[in-house]
GROMACS .gro file of C-alpha atoms in nm:
model
  384
    1UNK     CA    1   2.505   3.679  -0.341
    2UNK     CA    2   2.228   3.874  -0.516
    3UNK     CA    3   1.968   4.105  -0.358
    4UNK     CA    4   1.735   3.808  -0.294
    5UNK     CA    5   2.002   3.616  -0.104
    6UNK     CA    6   2.066   3.362  -0.380
    7UNK     CA    7   2.423   3.277  -0.481
    8UNK     CA    8   2.361   3.344  -0.851
    9UNK     CA    9   2.359   3.632  -1.091
   10UNK     CA   10   2.010   3.793  -1.115
   11UNK     CA   11   1.977   3.682  -1.479
   12UNK     CA   12   2.025   3.321  -1.366
   13UNK     CA   13   1.775   3.352  -1.077
   14UNK     CA   14   1.413   3.268  -1.157
   15UNK     CA   15   1.154   3.449  -0.947
   16UNK     CA   16   0.783   3.371  -0.955
   17UNK     CA   17   0.593   3.681  -0.842
   18UNK     CA   18   0.242   3.637  -0.701
   19UNK     CA   19   0.055   3.921  -0.878
   20UNK     CA   20  -0.286   4.022  -0.743
   21UNK     CA   21  -0.325   4.309  -0.989
   22UNK     CA   22  -0.263   4.574  -0.725
   23UNK     CA   23   0.015   4.830  -0.701
   24UNK     CA   24   0.227   4.637  -0.448
   25UNK     CA   25   0.277   4.310  -0.634
   26UNK     CA   26   0.308   4.497  -0.964
   27UNK     CA   27   0.595   4.706  -0.826
   28UNK     CA   28   0.765   4.393  -0.691
   29UNK     CA   29   0.754   4.221  -1.030
   30UNK     CA   30   0.881   4.526  -1.219
   31UNK     CA   31   1.153   4.610  -0.965
   32UNK     CA   32   1.292   4.259  -0.995
   33UNK     CA   33   1.270   4.270  -1.373
   34UNK     CA   34   1.464   4.599  -1.373
   35UNK     CA   35   1.732   4.434  -1.157
   36UNK     CA   36   1.773   4.168  -1.426
   37UNK     CA   37   1.598   3.873  -1.263
   38UNK     CA   38   1.418   3.604  -1.465
   39UNK     CA   39   1.065   3.706  -1.361
   40UNK     CA   40   0.746   3.510  -1.414
   41UNK     CA   41   0.419   3.669  -1.298
   42UNK     CA   42   0.137   3.446  -1.178
   43UNK     CA   43  -0.218   3.553  -1.097
   44UNK     CA   44  -0.478   3.322  -0.944
   45UNK     CA   45  -0.838   3.326  -1.054
   46UNK     CA   46  -1.007   3.225  -0.732
   47UNK     CA   47  -1.377   3.261  -0.790
   48UNK     CA   48  -1.647   3.283  -1.054
   49UNK     CA   49  -1.575   3.512  -1.352
   50UNK     CA   50  -1.925   3.662  -1.332
   51UNK     CA   51  -1.885   3.764  -0.970
   52UNK     CA   52  -1.530   3.886  -1.039
   53UNK     CA   53  -1.643   4.124  -1.312
   54UNK     CA   54  -1.902   4.278  -1.080
   55UNK     CA   55  -1.640   4.366  -0.823
   56UNK     CA   56  -1.347   4.602  -0.865
   57UNK     CA   57  -1.079   4.690  -0.614
   58UNK     CA   58  -1.063   4.343  -0.460
   59UNK     CA   59  -0.787   4.085  -0.481
   60UNK     CA   60  -0.809   3.857  -0.783
   61UNK     CA   61  -1.121   4.016  -0.933
   62UNK     CA   62  -1.172   4.041  -1.310
   63UNK     CA   63  -1.022   4.389  -1.348
   64UNK     CA   64  -0.728   4.292  -1.129
   65UNK     CA   65  -0.638   3.997  -1.349
   66UNK     CA   66  -0.644   4.231  -1.650
   67UNK     CA   67  -0.426   4.485  -1.466
   68UNK     CA   68  -0.167   4.221  -1.377
   69UNK     CA   69  -0.148   4.108  -1.740
   70UNK     CA   70  -0.112   4.470  -1.857
   71UNK     CA   71   0.182   4.531  -1.620
   72UNK     CA   72   0.355   4.210  -1.733
   73UNK     CA   73   0.311   4.303  -2.099
   74UNK     CA   74   0.454   4.652  -2.037
   75UNK     CA   75   0.767   4.514  -1.871
   76UNK     CA   76   0.804   4.215  -2.100
   77UNK     CA   77   0.792   3.917  -1.868
   78UNK     CA   78   0.570   3.605  -1.891
   79UNK     CA   79   0.239   3.609  -1.704
   80UNK     CA   80   0.015   3.315  -1.629
   81UNK     CA   81  -0.339   3.298  -1.494
   82UNK     CA   82  -0.412   2.983  -1.295
   83UNK     CA   83  -0.765   2.861  -1.224
   84UNK     CA   84  -0.772   2.773  -0.856
   85UNK     CA   85  -1.147   2.825  -0.816
   86UNK     CA   86  -1.230   2.476  -0.689
   87UNK     CA   87  -0.945   2.473  -0.436
   88UNK     CA   88  -1.034   2.822  -0.318
   89UNK     CA   89  -1.400   2.732  -0.273
   90UNK     CA   90  -1.318   2.422  -0.073
   91UNK     CA   91  -1.033   2.552   0.142
   92UNK     CA   92  -1.138   2.914   0.194
   93UNK     CA   93  -1.504   2.982   0.114
   94UNK     CA   94  -1.641   2.661   0.267
   95UNK     CA   95  -1.425   2.708   0.575
   96UNK     CA   96  -1.547   3.070   0.599
   97UNK     CA   97  -1.910   2.957   0.598
   98UNK     CA   98  -1.855   2.674   0.846
   99UNK     CA   99  -1.674   2.908   1.084
  100UNK     CA  100  -1.965   3.153   1.085
  101UNK     CA  101  -2.208   2.865   1.138
  102UNK     CA  102  -2.011   2.768   1.450
  103UNK     CA  103  -2.061   3.118   1.589
  104UNK     CA  104  -1.706   3.230   1.508
  105UNK     CA  105  -1.568   3.535   1.327
  106UNK     CA  106  -1.334   3.397   1.058
  107UNK     CA  107  -1.040   3.554   0.872
  108UNK     CA  108  -1.054   3.406   0.519
  109UNK     CA  109  -0.748   3.599   0.397
  110UNK     CA  110  -0.530   3.400   0.638
  111UNK     CA  111  -0.678   3.070   0.517
  112UNK     CA  112  -0.615   3.180   0.158
  113UNK     CA  113  -0.247   3.243   0.232
  114UNK     CA  114  -0.223   2.917   0.428
  115UNK     CA  115  -0.414   2.682   0.199
  116UNK     CA  116  -0.376   2.831  -0.149
  117UNK     CA  117  -0.112   3.100  -0.202
  118UNK     CA  118   0.165   2.966   0.022
  119UNK     CA  119   0.085   2.601  -0.040
  120UNK     CA  120  -0.048   2.525  -0.389
  121UNK     CA  121   0.094   2.837  -0.553
  122UNK     CA  122   0.431   2.791  -0.388
  123UNK     CA  123   0.446   2.430  -0.508
  124UNK     CA  124   0.360   2.549  -0.859
  125UNK     CA  125   0.644   2.804  -0.843
  126UNK     CA  126   0.888   2.524  -0.768
  127UNK     CA  127   0.746   2.326  -1.060
  128UNK     CA  128   0.828   2.626  -1.280
  129UNK     CA  129   1.189   2.603  -1.168
  130UNK     CA  130   1.180   2.911  -0.948
  131UNK     CA  131   1.458   2.979  -0.700
  132UNK     CA  132   1.221   3.191  -0.489
  133UNK     CA  133   0.865   3.324  -0.486
  134UNK     CA  134   0.813   3.696  -0.419
  135UNK     CA  135   0.497   3.874  -0.302
  136UNK     CA  136   0.388   4.231  -0.233
  137UNK     CA  137   0.317   4.174   0.135
  138UNK     CA  138   0.440   4.431   0.385
  139UNK     CA  139   0.644   4.204   0.610
  140UNK     CA  140   1.018   4.153   0.650
  141UNK     CA  141   1.212   3.831   0.613
  142UNK     CA  142   1.535   3.856   0.812
  143UNK     CA  143   1.809   3.593   0.824
  144UNK     CA  144   1.856   3.501   1.190
  145UNK     CA  145   2.111   3.275   1.360
  146UNK     CA  146   1.883   2.970   1.315
  147UNK     CA  147   1.742   3.055   0.974
  148UNK     CA  148   1.499   3.306   0.823
  149UNK     CA  149   1.268   3.492   1.059
  150UNK     CA  150   0.941   3.678   0.998
  151UNK     CA  151   0.941   4.039   1.120
  152UNK     CA  152   0.700   4.330   1.113
  153UNK     CA  153   0.717   4.571   0.819
  154UNK     CA  154   0.907   4.897   0.831
  155UNK     CA  155   0.576   5.077   0.763
  156UNK     CA  156   0.384   4.990   1.078
  157UNK     CA  157   0.057   5.120   0.930
  158UNK     CA  158   0.077   4.859   0.651
  159UNK     CA  159   0.223   4.566   0.845
  160UNK     CA  160   0.062   4.234   0.738
  161UNK     CA  161   0.235   3.986   0.967
  162UNK     CA  162  -0.096   3.911   1.142
  163UNK     CA  163  -0.226   3.764   0.816
  164UNK     CA  164   0.088   3.556   0.754
  165UNK     CA  165   0.123   3.384   1.092
  166UNK     CA  166   0.061   3.041   0.933
  167UNK     CA  167   0.376   3.071   0.717
  168UNK     CA  168   0.602   2.775   0.796
  169UNK     CA  169   0.980   2.773   0.825
  170UNK     CA  170   1.015   2.585   0.495
  171UNK     CA  171   0.786   2.833   0.318
  172UNK     CA  172   0.972   3.129   0.468
  173UNK     CA  173   1.296   2.987   0.332
  174UNK     CA  174   1.152   3.008  -0.024
  175UNK     CA  175   0.960   3.337   0.005
  176UNK     CA  176   1.080   3.693  -0.043
  177UNK     CA  177   0.906   4.021   0.047
  178UNK     CA  178   1.086   4.306  -0.134
  179UNK     CA  179   0.853   4.581  -0.001
  180UNK     CA  180   0.891   4.498   0.368
  181UNK     CA  181   1.148   4.773   0.423
  182UNK     CA  182   0.960   5.047   0.236
  183UNK     CA  183   0.677   5.283   0.332
  184UNK     CA  184   0.368   5.247   0.113
  185UNK     CA  185   0.415   5.605  -0.010
  186UNK     CA  186   0.750   5.504  -0.159
  187UNK     CA  187   0.591   5.206  -0.335
  188UNK     CA  188   0.346   5.437  -0.511
  189UNK     CA  189   0.629   5.672  -0.611
  190UNK     CA  190   0.813   5.378  -0.767
  191UNK     CA  191   0.497   5.277  -0.954
  192UNK     CA  192   0.463   5.633  -1.086
  193UNK     CA  193   0.827   5.639  -1.199
  194UNK     CA  194   0.770   5.310  -1.379
  195UNK     CA  195   0.461   5.448  -1.549
  196UNK     CA  196   0.240   5.168  -1.419
  197UNK     CA  197  -0.133   5.205  -1.478
  198UNK     CA  198  -0.198   5.078  -1.123
  199UNK     CA  199   0.010   5.351  -0.953
  200UNK     CA  200  -0.301   5.523  -0.811
  201UNK     CA  201  -0.514   5.212  -0.773
  202UNK     CA  202  -0.682   5.197  -0.428
  203UNK     CA  203  -0.591   4.919  -0.188
  204UNK     CA  204  -0.844   4.637  -0.168
  205UNK     CA  205  -1.059   4.663   0.143
  206UNK     CA  206  -1.317   4.385   0.127
  207UNK     CA  207  -1.304   4.008   0.122
  208UNK     CA  208  -1.260   3.921  -0.245
  209UNK     CA  209  -1.553   3.679  -0.274
  210UNK     CA  210  -1.801   3.911  -0.101
  211UNK     CA  211  -1.905   4.137  -0.392
  212UNK     CA  212  -2.128   4.376  -0.197
  213UNK     CA  213  -1.984   4.349   0.154
  214UNK     CA  214  -2.270   4.124   0.269
  215UNK     CA  215  -2.106   3.829   0.444
  216UNK     CA  216  -2.447   3.693   0.544
  217UNK     CA  217  -2.559   3.655   0.183
  218UNK     CA  218  -2.249   3.457   0.093
  219UNK     CA  219  -2.282   3.228   0.396
  220UNK     CA  220  -2.652   3.173   0.331
  221UNK     CA  221  -2.579   3.076  -0.030
  222UNK     CA  222  -2.318   2.824   0.085
  223UNK     CA  223  -2.512   2.705   0.390
  224UNK     CA  224  -2.891   2.727   0.349
  225UNK     CA  225  -3.049   2.791   0.687
  226UNK     CA  226  -2.769   3.019   0.802
  227UNK     CA  227  -3.023   3.297   0.862
  228UNK     CA  228  -3.258   3.089   1.075
  229UNK     CA  229  -3.417   3.293   1.350
  230UNK     CA  230  -3.342   3.243   1.717
  231UNK     CA  231  -3.358   3.412   2.054
  232UNK     CA  232  -3.152   3.700   2.189
  233UNK     CA  233  -3.102   3.601   2.553
  234UNK     CA  234  -2.962   3.802   2.842
  235UNK     CA  235  -2.711   3.632   3.071
  236UNK     CA  236  -2.980   3.626   3.341
  237UNK     CA  237  -3.196   3.407   3.116
  238UNK     CA  238  -3.442   3.675   3.001
  239UNK     CA  239  -3.539   3.650   2.633
  240UNK     CA  240  -3.506   4.004   2.497
  241UNK     CA  241  -3.602   3.946   2.134
  242UNK     CA  242  -3.531   3.752   1.819
  243UNK     CA  243  -3.250   3.762   1.564
  244UNK     CA  244  -3.233   3.675   1.193
  245UNK     CA  245  -2.930   3.447   1.212
  246UNK     CA  246  -2.632   3.428   1.450
  247UNK     CA  247  -2.400   3.492   1.154
  248UNK     CA  248  -2.506   3.857   1.174
  249UNK     CA  249  -2.340   3.893   1.516
  250UNK     CA  250  -1.989   3.885   1.659
  251UNK     CA  251  -1.855   3.873   2.013
  252UNK     CA  252  -1.810   4.222   2.156
  253UNK     CA  253  -2.071   4.381   1.926
  254UNK     CA  254  -2.272   4.664   2.080
  255UNK     CA  255  -2.457   4.839   1.797
  256UNK     CA  256  -2.727   4.682   1.584
  257UNK     CA  257  -2.810   4.400   1.825
  258UNK     CA  258  -3.180   4.456   1.769
  259UNK     CA  259  -3.317   4.492   2.121
  260UNK     CA  260  -3.399   4.801   2.322
  261UNK     CA  261  -3.543   4.902   2.654
  262UNK     CA  262  -3.243   4.802   2.866
  263UNK     CA  263  -3.122   5.051   3.125
  264UNK     CA  264  -2.753   4.984   3.056
  265UNK     CA  265  -2.565   4.917   2.729
  266UNK     CA  266  -2.556   4.550   2.631
  267UNK     CA  267  -2.300   4.362   2.427
  268UNK     CA  268  -2.282   4.027   2.251
  269UNK     CA  269  -2.109   3.800   2.504
  270UNK     CA  270  -2.113   3.474   2.310
  271UNK     CA  271  -2.295   3.289   2.034
  272UNK     CA  272  -2.457   2.949   2.091
  273UNK     CA  273  -2.472   2.793   1.745
  274UNK     CA  274  -2.640   2.474   1.862
  275UNK     CA  275  -2.929   2.658   2.031
  276UNK     CA  276  -2.920   2.942   1.775
  277UNK     CA  277  -2.896   3.192   2.058
  278UNK     CA  278  -2.723   3.528   2.082
  279UNK     CA  279  -2.619   3.573   2.446
  280UNK     CA  280  -2.594   3.935   2.558
  281UNK     CA  281  -2.499   4.116   2.876
  282UNK     CA  282  -2.298   4.403   3.028
  283UNK     CA  283  -1.949   4.491   2.910
  284UNK     CA  284  -1.781   4.349   3.219
  285UNK     CA  285  -1.908   4.003   3.120
  286UNK     CA  286  -1.679   4.022   2.813
  287UNK     CA  287  -1.363   4.044   3.025
  288UNK     CA  288  -1.125   3.754   2.952
  289UNK     CA  289  -0.763   3.691   3.043
  290UNK     CA  290  -0.709   3.336   2.909
  291UNK     CA  291  -0.717   3.247   2.541
  292UNK     CA  292  -0.696   2.890   2.405
  293UNK     CA  293  -0.568   2.843   2.050
  294UNK     CA  294  -0.520   2.546   1.818
  295UNK     CA  295  -0.329   2.477   1.495
  296UNK     CA  296  -0.030   2.650   1.651
  297UNK     CA  297   0.241   2.744   1.400
  298UNK     CA  298   0.555   2.819   1.599
  299UNK     CA  299   0.859   2.983   1.437
  300UNK     CA  300   1.095   3.009   1.733
  301UNK     CA  301   1.261   2.793   1.997
  302UNK     CA  302   1.018   2.524   2.120
  303UNK     CA  303   0.776   2.619   2.395
  304UNK     CA  304   0.810   2.450   2.732
  305UNK     CA  305   0.599   2.431   3.047
  306UNK     CA  306   0.765   2.743   3.190
  307UNK     CA  307   0.598   2.944   2.915
  308UNK     CA  308   0.734   3.234   2.718
  309UNK     CA  309   0.677   3.605   2.763
  310UNK     CA  310   0.537   3.757   2.444
  311UNK     CA  311   0.312   4.026   2.314
  312UNK     CA  312   0.003   3.900   2.133
  313UNK     CA  313  -0.238   4.048   1.879
  314UNK     CA  314  -0.592   3.909   1.901
  315UNK     CA  315  -0.736   4.107   1.607
  316UNK     CA  316  -0.567   4.248   1.301
  317UNK     CA  317  -0.632   4.610   1.404
  318UNK     CA  318  -0.551   4.568   1.775
  319UNK     CA  319  -0.224   4.656   1.943
  320UNK     CA  320  -0.005   4.376   2.083
  321UNK     CA  321  -0.065   4.316   2.453
  322UNK     CA  322   0.169   4.145   2.704
  323UNK     CA  323   0.101   3.778   2.775
  324UNK     CA  324   0.259   3.445   2.866
  325UNK     CA  325   0.208   3.156   2.625
  326UNK     CA  326   0.221   2.790   2.733
  327UNK     CA  327   0.201   2.471   2.527
  328UNK     CA  328  -0.140   2.304   2.559
  329UNK     CA  329  -0.241   1.989   2.376
  330UNK     CA  330  -0.559   1.851   2.525
  331UNK     CA  331  -0.863   1.905   2.306
  332UNK     CA  332  -0.690   2.160   2.085
  333UNK     CA  333  -0.618   1.946   1.783
  334UNK     CA  334  -0.300   2.014   1.585
  335UNK     CA  335  -0.087   2.156   1.865
  336UNK     CA  336  -0.233   2.416   2.091
  337UNK     CA  337  -0.139   2.688   2.334
  338UNK     CA  338  -0.279   2.853   2.644
  339UNK     CA  339  -0.231   3.229   2.644
  340UNK     CA  340  -0.251   3.409   2.979
  341UNK     CA  341  -0.296   3.783   2.929
  342UNK     CA  342  -0.130   4.013   3.180
  343UNK     CA  343  -0.439   4.234   3.173
  344UNK     CA  344  -0.794   4.129   3.076
  345UNK     CA  345  -0.933   4.230   2.737
  346UNK     CA  346  -1.287   4.263   2.606
  347UNK     CA  347  -1.453   4.114   2.298
  348UNK     CA  348  -1.206   3.836   2.210
  349UNK     CA  349  -1.377   3.632   1.940
  350UNK     CA  350  -1.329   3.263   1.849
  351UNK     CA  351  -1.230   3.228   1.485
  352UNK     CA  352  -0.985   3.517   1.501
  353UNK     CA  353  -0.611   3.461   1.538
  354UNK     CA  354  -0.367   3.502   1.826
  355UNK     CA  355  -0.031   3.609   1.680
  356UNK     CA  356   0.274   3.620   1.906
  357UNK     CA  357   0.562   3.868   1.887
  358UNK     CA  358   0.900   3.928   2.046
  359UNK     CA  359   0.952   4.292   1.956
  360UNK     CA  360   0.911   4.302   1.579
  361UNK     CA  361   0.973   3.930   1.530
  362UNK     CA  362   0.677   3.696   1.474
  363UNK     CA  363   0.713   3.394   1.701
  364UNK     CA  364   0.405   3.217   1.565
  365UNK     CA  365   0.031   3.209   1.606
  366UNK     CA  366  -0.282   3.000   1.623
  367UNK     CA  367  -0.660   3.012   1.587
  368UNK     CA  368  -0.868   3.121   1.886
  369UNK     CA  369  -1.107   2.844   1.989
  370UNK     CA  370  -1.226   2.967   2.329
  371UNK     CA  371  -1.161   3.216   2.609
  372UNK     CA  372  -1.176   3.202   2.987
  373UNK     CA  373  -1.166   3.423   3.291
  374UNK     CA  374  -0.888   3.302   3.517
  375UNK     CA  375  -1.040   3.455   3.831
  376UNK     CA  376  -1.366   3.265   3.771
  377UNK     CA  377  -1.173   2.939   3.732
  378UNK     CA  378  -0.987   3.000   4.058
  379UNK     CA  379  -1.315   3.076   4.238
  380UNK     CA  380  -1.468   2.756   4.105
  381UNK     CA  381  -1.169   2.552   4.222
  382UNK     CA  382  -1.186   2.714   4.564
  383UNK     CA  383  -1.557   2.634   4.595
  384UNK     CA  384  -1.489   2.271   4.502
   0.00000   0.00000   0.00000
């Protein structure tokens, strides 16, 4: 059994490495090449060359494609660039725009992993005769009693499990994450030892297809009318002002709302896409303890009506919070769940993800479609 868990010698094991042009995937490819594996590097060109050349330091930009090719040439393994622009536009960019138009706050990097990298790219790797596909993600794949499991990275500050919650059991069986047990500082040391030109390259921070950080401009280009004006309305019905498009707002936002003269701080409570209204109010109006999700991807023993105790992350940068998750199908599309938080939270936004954990193990996750306040529901039932 080799280091990738395949019952072959490394030289007889073909590994397709998804290379973004950054330090992490470059180190993965070169580490495996040093171990004697049959490595093939693949980089996806996901959006227009002109835009790509304007933007550096983002995944799959023009400079990054060049960097990936340079690393492959230095270590002497084949490298291919695949044009996935049309698939990326349809499955990621269009979805991103539609989500904003619905008043949500989307996570396009998750959709990219779900629809492109771990679907189309993984299928292509199998077509190339690969035994496995490796990436530079900071997550751990651990063989459990019922098959491979997805676990948090050793380096908690770099953990990316939130962005990989859509990974299926079949995909996890084929994927490998060689950096999951390393701190990022060690990865850079390895890159320096290898003499890689990307050793000091900064991590990408922005969404790759947003060249200047302006999400609104991208959405407006894809969906003309996205910046239509509308009213900013207090929960009590008072119109406080006008906005320049609901896509400029997110649930929980406090700064930059564009109205003044209120005695107490106000927050964005919800967005009404149909009426083009931004609904605002006091912080306590944001309190929610029930979260409904759809497109549930579950990687553990099946859920039942008794529910399961978990911790759940509702934003990538938030800490997991205790909750009970129940199966819920009505109106939630492709398998849903009802998440009851043990303590209320503020600013939970539709379009984000709810990712469930048991310790460091990822149990699954889904997309947030709506939130509720359990106490309000109980009061309404009592009044009825």
